[in-house]
Amino acid sequence: LIVSQSLGVVSSAVLSLVPLIKPFVWQGAFIPILPEILSESLDSPIPFIMGMQYAPEDVKTNSRDFIIVDLDAGTILPPTTSPRKGRPVLPEYKKLVESINKAKQHFQELQGPPLQHRRNKLTEDILNTFHDYVTWMIDLIGTVVMQAYVTGSRAHTSSTSSSGEHTTTYMLPVNVASPLDSIDSIDSAGGSAAAGVAPDVAFLENDDNVHAVIENFHNDQRPFFREFLKSQLFSVSSGQLMKILSQGPT
């Protein structure tokens, strides 16, 4: 929930969130300005992005499973239903925050150009930062999917040759660290098929395969991707990702 007394500010903030996650497409409820009379919509069981001029006091104090961002006060109220210690952490979030802070610092130090020009430059820098981050995340997912697929294919081949029968199950791969240690390293997802093995487009439709992929992430990344790979946000894009991987390097 995004809150600001200014309708222009709150609507702009809400509308700016969706482009930040491209090429992923937001799948939940999306209401730039929610009238106070419809505040019961905040009890919706589905994920949402909404904006309001004021957050009702009972919403702030009662049990809730969503974040409240107050733009006027510059505060973020976390969910009350889940302890902070148990929440998944966004991978490499410190580097993402560092990049955003650098853009803000550059905005403050840039004194010559008109204010609107500096604001446009700040917006462009932030959008580019998120684009690079999401690109890195997609490449990381593609790399880990290929690791799980290749490991599963080897287990599948071994099982077939020893028993003479085909099996649709995949052996869980051993835990391996992510091959990408920095969000500065960005490649295309298509390049992840360097092993010469083209994965089945329907690979991620199998729960066992998704579990195998999750186990291939680094330990500190696993809680986040366990939730993300099971979300509707990812599931509607997984087929396209697998299609890219199946085409191999270009």
PDB file of C-alpha atoms in Angstrom:
ATOM      1  CA  LEU A   1       0.000   0.000   0.000  1.00  0.00           C
ATOM      2  CA  ILE A   2       1.446   3.370  -1.064  1.00  0.00           C
ATOM      3  CA  VAL A   3       0.207   6.408   0.884  1.00  0.00           C
ATOM      4  CA  SER A   4       0.483  10.146   0.224  1.00  0.00           C
ATOM      5  CA  GLN A   5      -1.859  13.107   0.747  1.00  0.00           C
ATOM      6  CA  SER A   6      -1.024  14.203  -2.794  1.00  0.00           C
ATOM      7  CA  LEU A   7      -3.050  12.256  -5.357  1.00  0.00           C
ATOM      8  CA  GLY A   8      -0.475  13.069  -8.017  1.00  0.00           C
ATOM      9  CA  VAL A   9       2.403  11.742  -5.933  1.00  0.00           C
ATOM     10  CA  VAL A  10       0.697   8.526  -4.832  1.00  0.00           C
ATOM     11  CA  SER A  11      -0.635   7.690  -8.297  1.00  0.00           C
ATOM     12  CA  SER A  12       2.766   8.350  -9.898  1.00  0.00           C
ATOM     13  CA  ALA A  13       4.482   6.169  -7.309  1.00  0.00           C
ATOM     14  CA  VAL A  14       2.048   3.282  -7.802  1.00  0.00           C
ATOM     15  CA  LEU A  15       2.209   3.488 -11.594  1.00  0.00           C
ATOM     16  CA  SER A  16       6.026   3.539 -11.511  1.00  0.00           C
ATOM     17  CA  LEU A  17       6.291   0.200  -9.688  1.00  0.00           C
ATOM     18  CA  VAL A  18       5.064  -2.013 -12.523  1.00  0.00           C
ATOM     19  CA  PRO A  19       7.735  -0.969 -15.091  1.00  0.00           C
ATOM     20  CA  LEU A  20      10.447  -1.770 -12.542  1.00  0.00           C
ATOM     21  CA  ILE A  21       9.779  -5.522 -12.748  1.00  0.00           C
ATOM     22  CA  LYS A  22       9.733  -5.820 -16.553  1.00  0.00           C
ATOM     23  CA  PRO A  23       9.842  -8.237 -18.343  1.00  0.00           C
ATOM     24  CA  PHE A  24       7.787  -9.817 -15.536  1.00  0.00           C
ATOM     25  CA  VAL A  25       4.134  -8.765 -15.559  1.00  0.00           C
ATOM     26  CA  TRP A  26       2.325  -7.939 -12.321  1.00  0.00           C
ATOM     27  CA  GLN A  27      -0.445 -10.496 -11.744  1.00  0.00           C
ATOM     28  CA  GLY A  28      -2.178  -9.165  -8.638  1.00  0.00           C
ATOM     29  CA  ALA A  29      -4.709  -6.413  -8.024  1.00  0.00           C
ATOM     30  CA  PHE A  30      -3.583  -2.965  -9.177  1.00  0.00           C
ATOM     31  CA  ILE A  31      -5.440   0.172  -8.041  1.00  0.00           C
ATOM     32  CA  PRO A  32      -3.514   3.480  -8.299  1.00  0.00           C
ATOM     33  CA  ILE A  33      -6.048   5.343  -6.139  1.00  0.00           C
ATOM     34  CA  LEU A  34      -8.246   3.368  -3.733  1.00  0.00           C
ATOM     35  CA  PRO A  35     -11.146   5.429  -2.309  1.00  0.00           C
ATOM     36  CA  GLU A  36     -11.393   5.271   1.466  1.00  0.00           C
ATOM     37  CA  ILE A  37     -14.924   3.908   1.175  1.00  0.00           C
ATOM     38  CA  LEU A  38     -13.420   0.819  -0.492  1.00  0.00           C
ATOM     39  CA  SER A  39     -10.691   0.301   2.127  1.00  0.00           C
ATOM     40  CA  GLU A  40     -12.066  -3.187   2.781  1.00  0.00           C
ATOM     41  CA  SER A  41     -10.239  -4.140  -0.425  1.00  0.00           C
ATOM     42  CA  LEU A  42      -7.063  -4.140   1.682  1.00  0.00           C
ATOM     43  CA  ASP A  43      -8.309  -7.416   3.190  1.00  0.00           C
ATOM     44  CA  SER A  44      -8.024  -9.039  -0.234  1.00  0.00           C
ATOM     45  CA  PRO A  45      -6.341 -12.478  -0.070  1.00  0.00           C
ATOM     46  CA  ILE A  46      -4.478 -11.856  -3.345  1.00  0.00           C
ATOM     47  CA  PRO A  47      -1.294  -9.775  -3.783  1.00  0.00           C
ATOM     48  CA  PHE A  48      -1.966  -6.130  -4.558  1.00  0.00           C
ATOM     49  CA  ILE A  49      -0.408  -2.767  -5.305  1.00  0.00           C
ATOM     50  CA  MET A  50      -2.700   0.068  -4.220  1.00  0.00           C
ATOM     51  CA  GLY A  51      -2.504   3.749  -3.435  1.00  0.00           C
ATOM     52  CA  MET A  52      -4.428   5.824  -0.880  1.00  0.00           C
ATOM     53  CA  GLN A  53      -4.290   9.368   0.462  1.00  0.00           C
ATOM     54  CA  TYR A  54      -4.497   8.102   4.031  1.00  0.00           C
ATOM     55  CA  ALA A  55      -3.990   4.692   5.592  1.00  0.00           C
ATOM     56  CA  PRO A  56      -6.900   4.003   7.966  1.00  0.00           C
ATOM     57  CA  GLU A  57      -5.704   3.791  11.570  1.00  0.00           C
ATOM     58  CA  ASP A  58      -7.228   0.345  12.057  1.00  0.00           C
ATOM     59  CA  VAL A  59      -5.266  -0.864   9.033  1.00  0.00           C
ATOM     60  CA  LYS A  60      -2.024   0.355  10.591  1.00  0.00           C
ATOM     61  CA  THR A  61      -2.665  -1.283  13.957  1.00  0.00           C
ATOM     62  CA  ASN A  62      -4.559  -4.450  13.048  1.00  0.00           C
ATOM     63  CA  SER A  63      -3.020  -7.677  11.811  1.00  0.00           C
ATOM     64  CA  ARG A  64      -2.023  -7.348   8.137  1.00  0.00           C
ATOM     65  CA  ASP A  65       0.212  -9.151   5.667  1.00  0.00           C
ATOM     66  CA  PHE A  66       1.210  -6.219   3.468  1.00  0.00           C
ATOM     67  CA  ILE A  67       3.655  -3.307   3.557  1.00  0.00           C
ATOM     68  CA  ILE A  68       2.560   0.306   4.029  1.00  0.00           C
ATOM     69  CA  VAL A  69       4.831   2.901   2.411  1.00  0.00           C
ATOM     70  CA  ASP A  70       4.112   6.436   3.628  1.00  0.00           C
ATOM     71  CA  LEU A  71       5.716   8.768   1.084  1.00  0.00           C
ATOM     72  CA  ASP A  72       4.972  11.921   3.091  1.00  0.00           C
ATOM     73  CA  ALA A  73       6.527  10.610   6.307  1.00  0.00           C
ATOM     74  CA  GLY A  74       9.256   8.663   4.520  1.00  0.00           C
ATOM     75  CA  THR A  75       8.436   5.524   6.493  1.00  0.00           C
ATOM     76  CA  ILE A  76       7.808   1.861   5.714  1.00  0.00           C
ATOM     77  CA  LEU A  77       5.582  -0.216   7.969  1.00  0.00           C
ATOM     78  CA  PRO A  78       6.335  -3.938   7.546  1.00  0.00           C
ATOM     79  CA  PRO A  79       3.677  -6.681   7.714  1.00  0.00           C
ATOM     80  CA  THR A  80       2.545  -7.604  11.202  1.00  0.00           C
ATOM     81  CA  THR A  81       1.676 -11.224  10.392  1.00  0.00           C
ATOM     82  CA  SER A  82       5.197 -12.424   9.619  1.00  0.00           C
ATOM     83  CA  PRO A  83       8.311 -11.870  11.740  1.00  0.00           C
ATOM     84  CA  ARG A  84      11.082  -9.966   9.983  1.00  0.00           C
ATOM     85  CA  LYS A  85      13.556 -12.712  10.760  1.00  0.00           C
ATOM     86  CA  GLY A  86      11.561 -15.255   8.760  1.00  0.00           C
ATOM     87  CA  ARG A  87      11.035 -13.179   5.605  1.00  0.00           C
ATOM     88  CA  PRO A  88      12.999 -14.074   2.452  1.00  0.00           C
ATOM     89  CA  VAL A  89      15.679 -11.533   1.569  1.00  0.00           C
ATOM     90  CA  LEU A  90      15.927 -10.136  -1.953  1.00  0.00           C
ATOM     91  CA  PRO A  91      19.159 -11.551  -3.471  1.00  0.00           C
ATOM     92  CA  GLU A  92      22.002  -9.025  -3.657  1.00  0.00           C
ATOM     93  CA  TYR A  93      19.704  -6.357  -2.238  1.00  0.00           C
ATOM     94  CA  LYS A  94      22.639  -4.468  -0.716  1.00  0.00           C
ATOM     95  CA  LYS A  95      24.172  -3.918  -4.145  1.00  0.00           C
ATOM     96  CA  LEU A  96      20.794  -2.851  -5.517  1.00  0.00           C
ATOM     97  CA  VAL A  97      20.371  -0.302  -2.706  1.00  0.00           C
ATOM     98  CA  GLU A  98      23.942   0.887  -3.195  1.00  0.00           C
ATOM     99  CA  SER A  99      23.316   1.520  -6.899  1.00  0.00           C
ATOM    100  CA  ILE A 100      20.111   3.457  -6.155  1.00  0.00           C
ATOM    101  CA  ASN A 101      21.889   5.549  -3.516  1.00  0.00           C
ATOM    102  CA  LYS A 102      24.636   6.384  -6.007  1.00  0.00           C
ATOM    103  CA  ALA A 103      22.000   7.625  -8.450  1.00  0.00           C
ATOM    104  CA  LYS A 104      20.436   9.780  -5.709  1.00  0.00           C
ATOM    105  CA  GLN A 105      23.844  11.159  -4.741  1.00  0.00           C
ATOM    106  CA  HIS A 106      24.577  12.020  -8.370  1.00  0.00           C
ATOM    107  CA  PHE A 107      21.221  13.843  -8.531  1.00  0.00           C
ATOM    108  CA  GLN A 108      22.111  15.912  -5.471  1.00  0.00           C
ATOM    109  CA  GLU A 109      25.591  16.774  -6.749  1.00  0.00           C
ATOM    110  CA  LEU A 110      24.429  17.719 -10.249  1.00  0.00           C
ATOM    111  CA  GLN A 111      23.822  21.461  -9.876  1.00  0.00           C
ATOM    112  CA  GLY A 112      24.147  22.892 -13.399  1.00  0.00           C
ATOM    113  CA  PRO A 113      21.180  21.547 -15.412  1.00  0.00           C
ATOM    114  CA  PRO A 114      17.560  22.584 -14.683  1.00  0.00           C
ATOM    115  CA  LEU A 115      15.758  20.694 -11.913  1.00  0.00           C
ATOM    116  CA  GLN A 116      13.443  18.858 -14.311  1.00  0.00           C
ATOM    117  CA  HIS A 117      16.422  17.651 -16.336  1.00  0.00           C
ATOM    118  CA  ARG A 118      18.062  16.311 -13.171  1.00  0.00           C
ATOM    119  CA  ARG A 119      14.836  14.577 -12.142  1.00  0.00           C
ATOM    120  CA  ASN A 120      14.570  12.935 -15.559  1.00  0.00           C
ATOM    121  CA  LYS A 121      18.178  11.771 -15.277  1.00  0.00           C
ATOM    122  CA  LEU A 122      17.532  10.322 -11.813  1.00  0.00           C
ATOM    123  CA  THR A 123      14.452   8.483 -13.095  1.00  0.00           C
ATOM    124  CA  GLU A 124      16.442   7.092 -16.018  1.00  0.00           C
ATOM    125  CA  ASP A 125      19.279   5.937 -13.746  1.00  0.00           C
ATOM    126  CA  ILE A 126      16.887   4.178 -11.357  1.00  0.00           C
ATOM    127  CA  LEU A 127      15.039   2.471 -14.210  1.00  0.00           C
ATOM    128  CA  ASN A 128      18.356   1.292 -15.670  1.00  0.00           C
ATOM    129  CA  THR A 129      19.432   0.001 -12.255  1.00  0.00           C
ATOM    130  CA  PHE A 130      16.288  -2.088 -11.889  1.00  0.00           C
ATOM    131  CA  HIS A 131      16.546  -3.256 -15.502  1.00  0.00           C
ATOM    132  CA  ASP A 132      20.096  -4.482 -14.856  1.00  0.00           C
ATOM    133  CA  TYR A 133      19.014  -6.148 -11.622  1.00  0.00           C
ATOM    134  CA  VAL A 134      16.052  -7.991 -13.157  1.00  0.00           C
ATOM    135  CA  THR A 135      18.237  -9.009 -16.120  1.00  0.00           C
ATOM    136  CA  TRP A 136      20.794 -10.425 -13.691  1.00  0.00           C
ATOM    137  CA  MET A 137      18.051 -12.294 -11.826  1.00  0.00           C
ATOM    138  CA  ILE A 138      16.670 -13.823 -15.043  1.00  0.00           C
ATOM    139  CA  ASP A 139      20.153 -14.910 -16.081  1.00  0.00           C
ATOM    140  CA  LEU A 140      20.761 -16.432 -12.648  1.00  0.00           C
ATOM    141  CA  ILE A 141      17.483 -18.360 -12.839  1.00  0.00           C
ATOM    142  CA  GLY A 142      18.337 -19.542 -16.358  1.00  0.00           C
ATOM    143  CA  THR A 143      21.771 -20.736 -15.262  1.00  0.00           C
ATOM    144  CA  VAL A 144      20.417 -22.595 -12.239  1.00  0.00           C
ATOM    145  CA  VAL A 145      17.598 -24.154 -14.284  1.00  0.00           C
ATOM    146  CA  MET A 146      20.180 -25.486 -16.734  1.00  0.00           C
ATOM    147  CA  GLN A 147      22.240 -26.935 -13.865  1.00  0.00           C
ATOM    148  CA  ALA A 148      19.187 -28.739 -12.529  1.00  0.00           C
ATOM    149  CA  TYR A 149      18.153 -29.913 -15.986  1.00  0.00           C
ATOM    150  CA  VAL A 150      21.597 -31.234 -16.939  1.00  0.00           C
ATOM    151  CA  THR A 151      21.936 -33.008 -13.591  1.00  0.00           C
ATOM    152  CA  GLY A 152      18.449 -34.463 -13.973  1.00  0.00           C
ATOM    153  CA  SER A 153      19.151 -35.532 -17.558  1.00  0.00           C
ATOM    154  CA  ARG A 154      22.286 -37.385 -16.471  1.00  0.00           C
ATOM    155  CA  ALA A 155      20.350 -39.128 -13.711  1.00  0.00           C
ATOM    156  CA  HIS A 156      17.607 -39.934 -16.234  1.00  0.00           C
ATOM    157  CA  THR A 157      20.120 -41.360 -18.734  1.00  0.00           C
ATOM    158  CA  SER A 158      21.842 -43.414 -16.052  1.00  0.00           C
ATOM    159  CA  SER A 159      18.525 -44.830 -14.844  1.00  0.00           C
ATOM    160  CA  THR A 160      17.437 -45.664 -18.392  1.00  0.00           C
ATOM    161  CA  SER A 161      20.672 -47.434 -19.312  1.00  0.00           C
ATOM    162  CA  SER A 162      20.713 -49.502 -16.145  1.00  0.00           C
ATOM    163  CA  SER A 163      17.059 -50.568 -16.087  1.00  0.00           C
ATOM    164  CA  GLY A 164      16.122 -50.398 -19.750  1.00  0.00           C
ATOM    165  CA  GLU A 165      13.049 -48.345 -18.820  1.00  0.00           C
ATOM    166  CA  HIS A 166      12.378 -44.628 -19.044  1.00  0.00           C
ATOM    167  CA  THR A 167      11.528 -42.604 -15.955  1.00  0.00           C
ATOM    168  CA  THR A 168       9.978 -39.176 -15.635  1.00  0.00           C
ATOM    169  CA  THR A 169      11.524 -38.381 -12.261  1.00  0.00           C
ATOM    170  CA  TYR A 170      14.677 -36.321 -11.838  1.00  0.00           C
ATOM    171  CA  MET A 171      17.326 -36.939  -9.203  1.00  0.00           C
ATOM    172  CA  LEU A 172      17.807 -33.891  -6.995  1.00  0.00           C
ATOM    173  CA  PRO A 173      21.159 -32.338  -7.874  1.00  0.00           C
ATOM    174  CA  VAL A 174      23.865 -31.711  -5.322  1.00  0.00           C
ATOM    175  CA  ASN A 175      23.928 -28.215  -3.891  1.00  0.00           C
ATOM    176  CA  VAL A 176      26.149 -25.924  -5.937  1.00  0.00           C
ATOM    177  CA  ALA A 177      26.870 -22.244  -5.422  1.00  0.00           C
ATOM    178  CA  SER A 178      25.506 -19.733  -7.873  1.00  0.00           C
ATOM    179  CA  PRO A 179      27.968 -19.125 -10.736  1.00  0.00           C
ATOM    180  CA  LEU A 180      27.172 -15.418 -10.524  1.00  0.00           C
ATOM    181  CA  ASP A 181      28.565 -13.561  -7.535  1.00  0.00           C
ATOM    182  CA  SER A 182      27.771 -10.002  -8.586  1.00  0.00           C
ATOM    183  CA  ILE A 183      24.891  -8.177 -10.198  1.00  0.00           C
ATOM    184  CA  ASP A 184      27.546  -6.507 -12.340  1.00  0.00           C
ATOM    185  CA  SER A 185      27.844  -9.746 -14.335  1.00  0.00           C
ATOM    186  CA  ILE A 186      24.945  -9.868 -16.774  1.00  0.00           C
ATOM    187  CA  ASP A 187      24.489 -12.256 -19.686  1.00  0.00           C
ATOM    188  CA  SER A 188      21.460 -13.247 -21.737  1.00  0.00           C
ATOM    189  CA  ALA A 189      19.325 -16.100 -20.479  1.00  0.00           C
ATOM    190  CA  GLY A 190      19.728 -17.810 -23.842  1.00  0.00           C
ATOM    191  CA  GLY A 191      23.452 -18.184 -23.236  1.00  0.00           C
ATOM    192  CA  SER A 192      22.758 -20.432 -20.275  1.00  0.00           C
ATOM    193  CA  ALA A 193      22.320 -23.434 -22.547  1.00  0.00           C
ATOM    194  CA  ALA A 194      26.049 -23.593 -23.140  1.00  0.00           C
ATOM    195  CA  ALA A 195      26.176 -27.217 -22.056  1.00  0.00           C
ATOM    196  CA  GLY A 196      24.620 -28.167 -25.391  1.00  0.00           C
ATOM    197  CA  VAL A 197      21.537 -29.673 -23.756  1.00  0.00           C
ATOM    198  CA  ALA A 198      18.220 -28.066 -24.722  1.00  0.00           C
ATOM    199  CA  PRO A 199      15.704 -28.322 -21.845  1.00  0.00           C
ATOM    200  CA  ASP A 200      12.093 -29.320 -22.299  1.00  0.00           C
ATOM    201  CA  VAL A 201       9.855 -26.237 -22.451  1.00  0.00           C
ATOM    202  CA  ALA A 202       7.547 -27.875 -19.885  1.00  0.00           C
ATOM    203  CA  PHE A 203      10.422 -28.611 -17.473  1.00  0.00           C
ATOM    204  CA  LEU A 204       9.254 -26.116 -14.829  1.00  0.00           C
ATOM    205  CA  GLU A 205       5.678 -27.410 -14.899  1.00  0.00           C
ATOM    206  CA  ASN A 206       6.833 -30.392 -12.841  1.00  0.00           C
ATOM    207  CA  ASP A 207       6.964 -29.744  -9.073  1.00  0.00           C
ATOM    208  CA  ASP A 208       9.927 -32.113  -8.605  1.00  0.00           C
ATOM    209  CA  ASN A 209      11.889 -30.173 -11.205  1.00  0.00           C
ATOM    210  CA  VAL A 210      11.070 -26.846  -9.540  1.00  0.00           C
ATOM    211  CA  HIS A 211      12.271 -28.289  -6.238  1.00  0.00           C
ATOM    212  CA  ALA A 212      15.489 -29.424  -7.921  1.00  0.00           C
ATOM    213  CA  VAL A 213      16.030 -25.932  -9.312  1.00  0.00           C
ATOM    214  CA  ILE A 214      15.490 -24.357  -5.882  1.00  0.00           C
ATOM    215  CA  GLU A 215      18.061 -26.700  -4.338  1.00  0.00           C
ATOM    216  CA  ASN A 216      20.642 -25.468  -6.857  1.00  0.00           C
ATOM    217  CA  PHE A 217      20.536 -21.891  -5.613  1.00  0.00           C
ATOM    218  CA  HIS A 218      23.047 -20.698  -3.079  1.00  0.00           C
ATOM    219  CA  ASN A 219      21.927 -21.221   0.515  1.00  0.00           C
ATOM    220  CA  ASP A 220      21.243 -17.533   1.206  1.00  0.00           C
ATOM    221  CA  GLN A 221      19.287 -17.154  -2.055  1.00  0.00           C
ATOM    222  CA  ARG A 222      17.171 -20.274  -1.649  1.00  0.00           C
ATOM    223  CA  PRO A 223      14.410 -18.860   0.662  1.00  0.00           C
ATOM    224  CA  PHE A 224      13.609 -16.048  -1.786  1.00  0.00           C
ATOM    225  CA  PHE A 225      13.598 -18.202  -4.917  1.00  0.00           C
ATOM    226  CA  ARG A 226      11.557 -20.888  -3.154  1.00  0.00           C
ATOM    227  CA  GLU A 227       8.764 -18.316  -2.922  1.00  0.00           C
ATOM    228  CA  PHE A 228       9.421 -16.556  -6.210  1.00  0.00           C
ATOM    229  CA  LEU A 229       9.482 -19.654  -8.446  1.00  0.00           C
ATOM    230  CA  LYS A 230       6.131 -20.725  -7.025  1.00  0.00           C
ATOM    231  CA  SER A 231       4.507 -17.316  -7.528  1.00  0.00           C
ATOM    232  CA  GLN A 232       2.090 -16.481 -10.314  1.00  0.00           C
ATOM    233  CA  LEU A 233       4.405 -13.629 -11.269  1.00  0.00           C
ATOM    234  CA  PHE A 234       7.048 -16.163 -12.309  1.00  0.00           C
ATOM    235  CA  SER A 235       4.818 -19.015 -13.460  1.00  0.00           C
ATOM    236  CA  VAL A 236       3.240 -16.981 -16.271  1.00  0.00           C
ATOM    237  CA  SER A 237       6.737 -16.202 -17.587  1.00  0.00           C
ATOM    238  CA  SER A 238       8.390 -19.585 -17.010  1.00  0.00           C
ATOM    239  CA  GLY A 239       7.288 -20.988 -20.365  1.00  0.00           C
ATOM    240  CA  GLN A 240       8.932 -18.107 -22.223  1.00  0.00           C
ATOM    241  CA  LEU A 241      12.113 -18.542 -20.179  1.00  0.00           C
ATOM    242  CA  MET A 242      12.263 -22.256 -20.991  1.00  0.00           C
ATOM    243  CA  LYS A 243      11.617 -21.498 -24.657  1.00  0.00           C
ATOM    244  CA  ILE A 244      14.631 -19.171 -24.686  1.00  0.00           C
ATOM    245  CA  LEU A 245      16.788 -21.747 -22.920  1.00  0.00           C
ATOM    246  CA  SER A 246      15.705 -24.497 -25.316  1.00  0.00           C
ATOM    247  CA  GLN A 247      16.913 -22.426 -28.270  1.00  0.00           C
ATOM    248  CA  GLY A 248      20.425 -22.392 -26.860  1.00  0.00           C
ATOM    249  CA  PRO A 249      23.083 -19.721 -27.519  1.00  0.00           C
ATOM    250  CA  THR A 250      22.472 -17.359 -30.397  1.00  0.00           C
TER     251      THR A 250
END
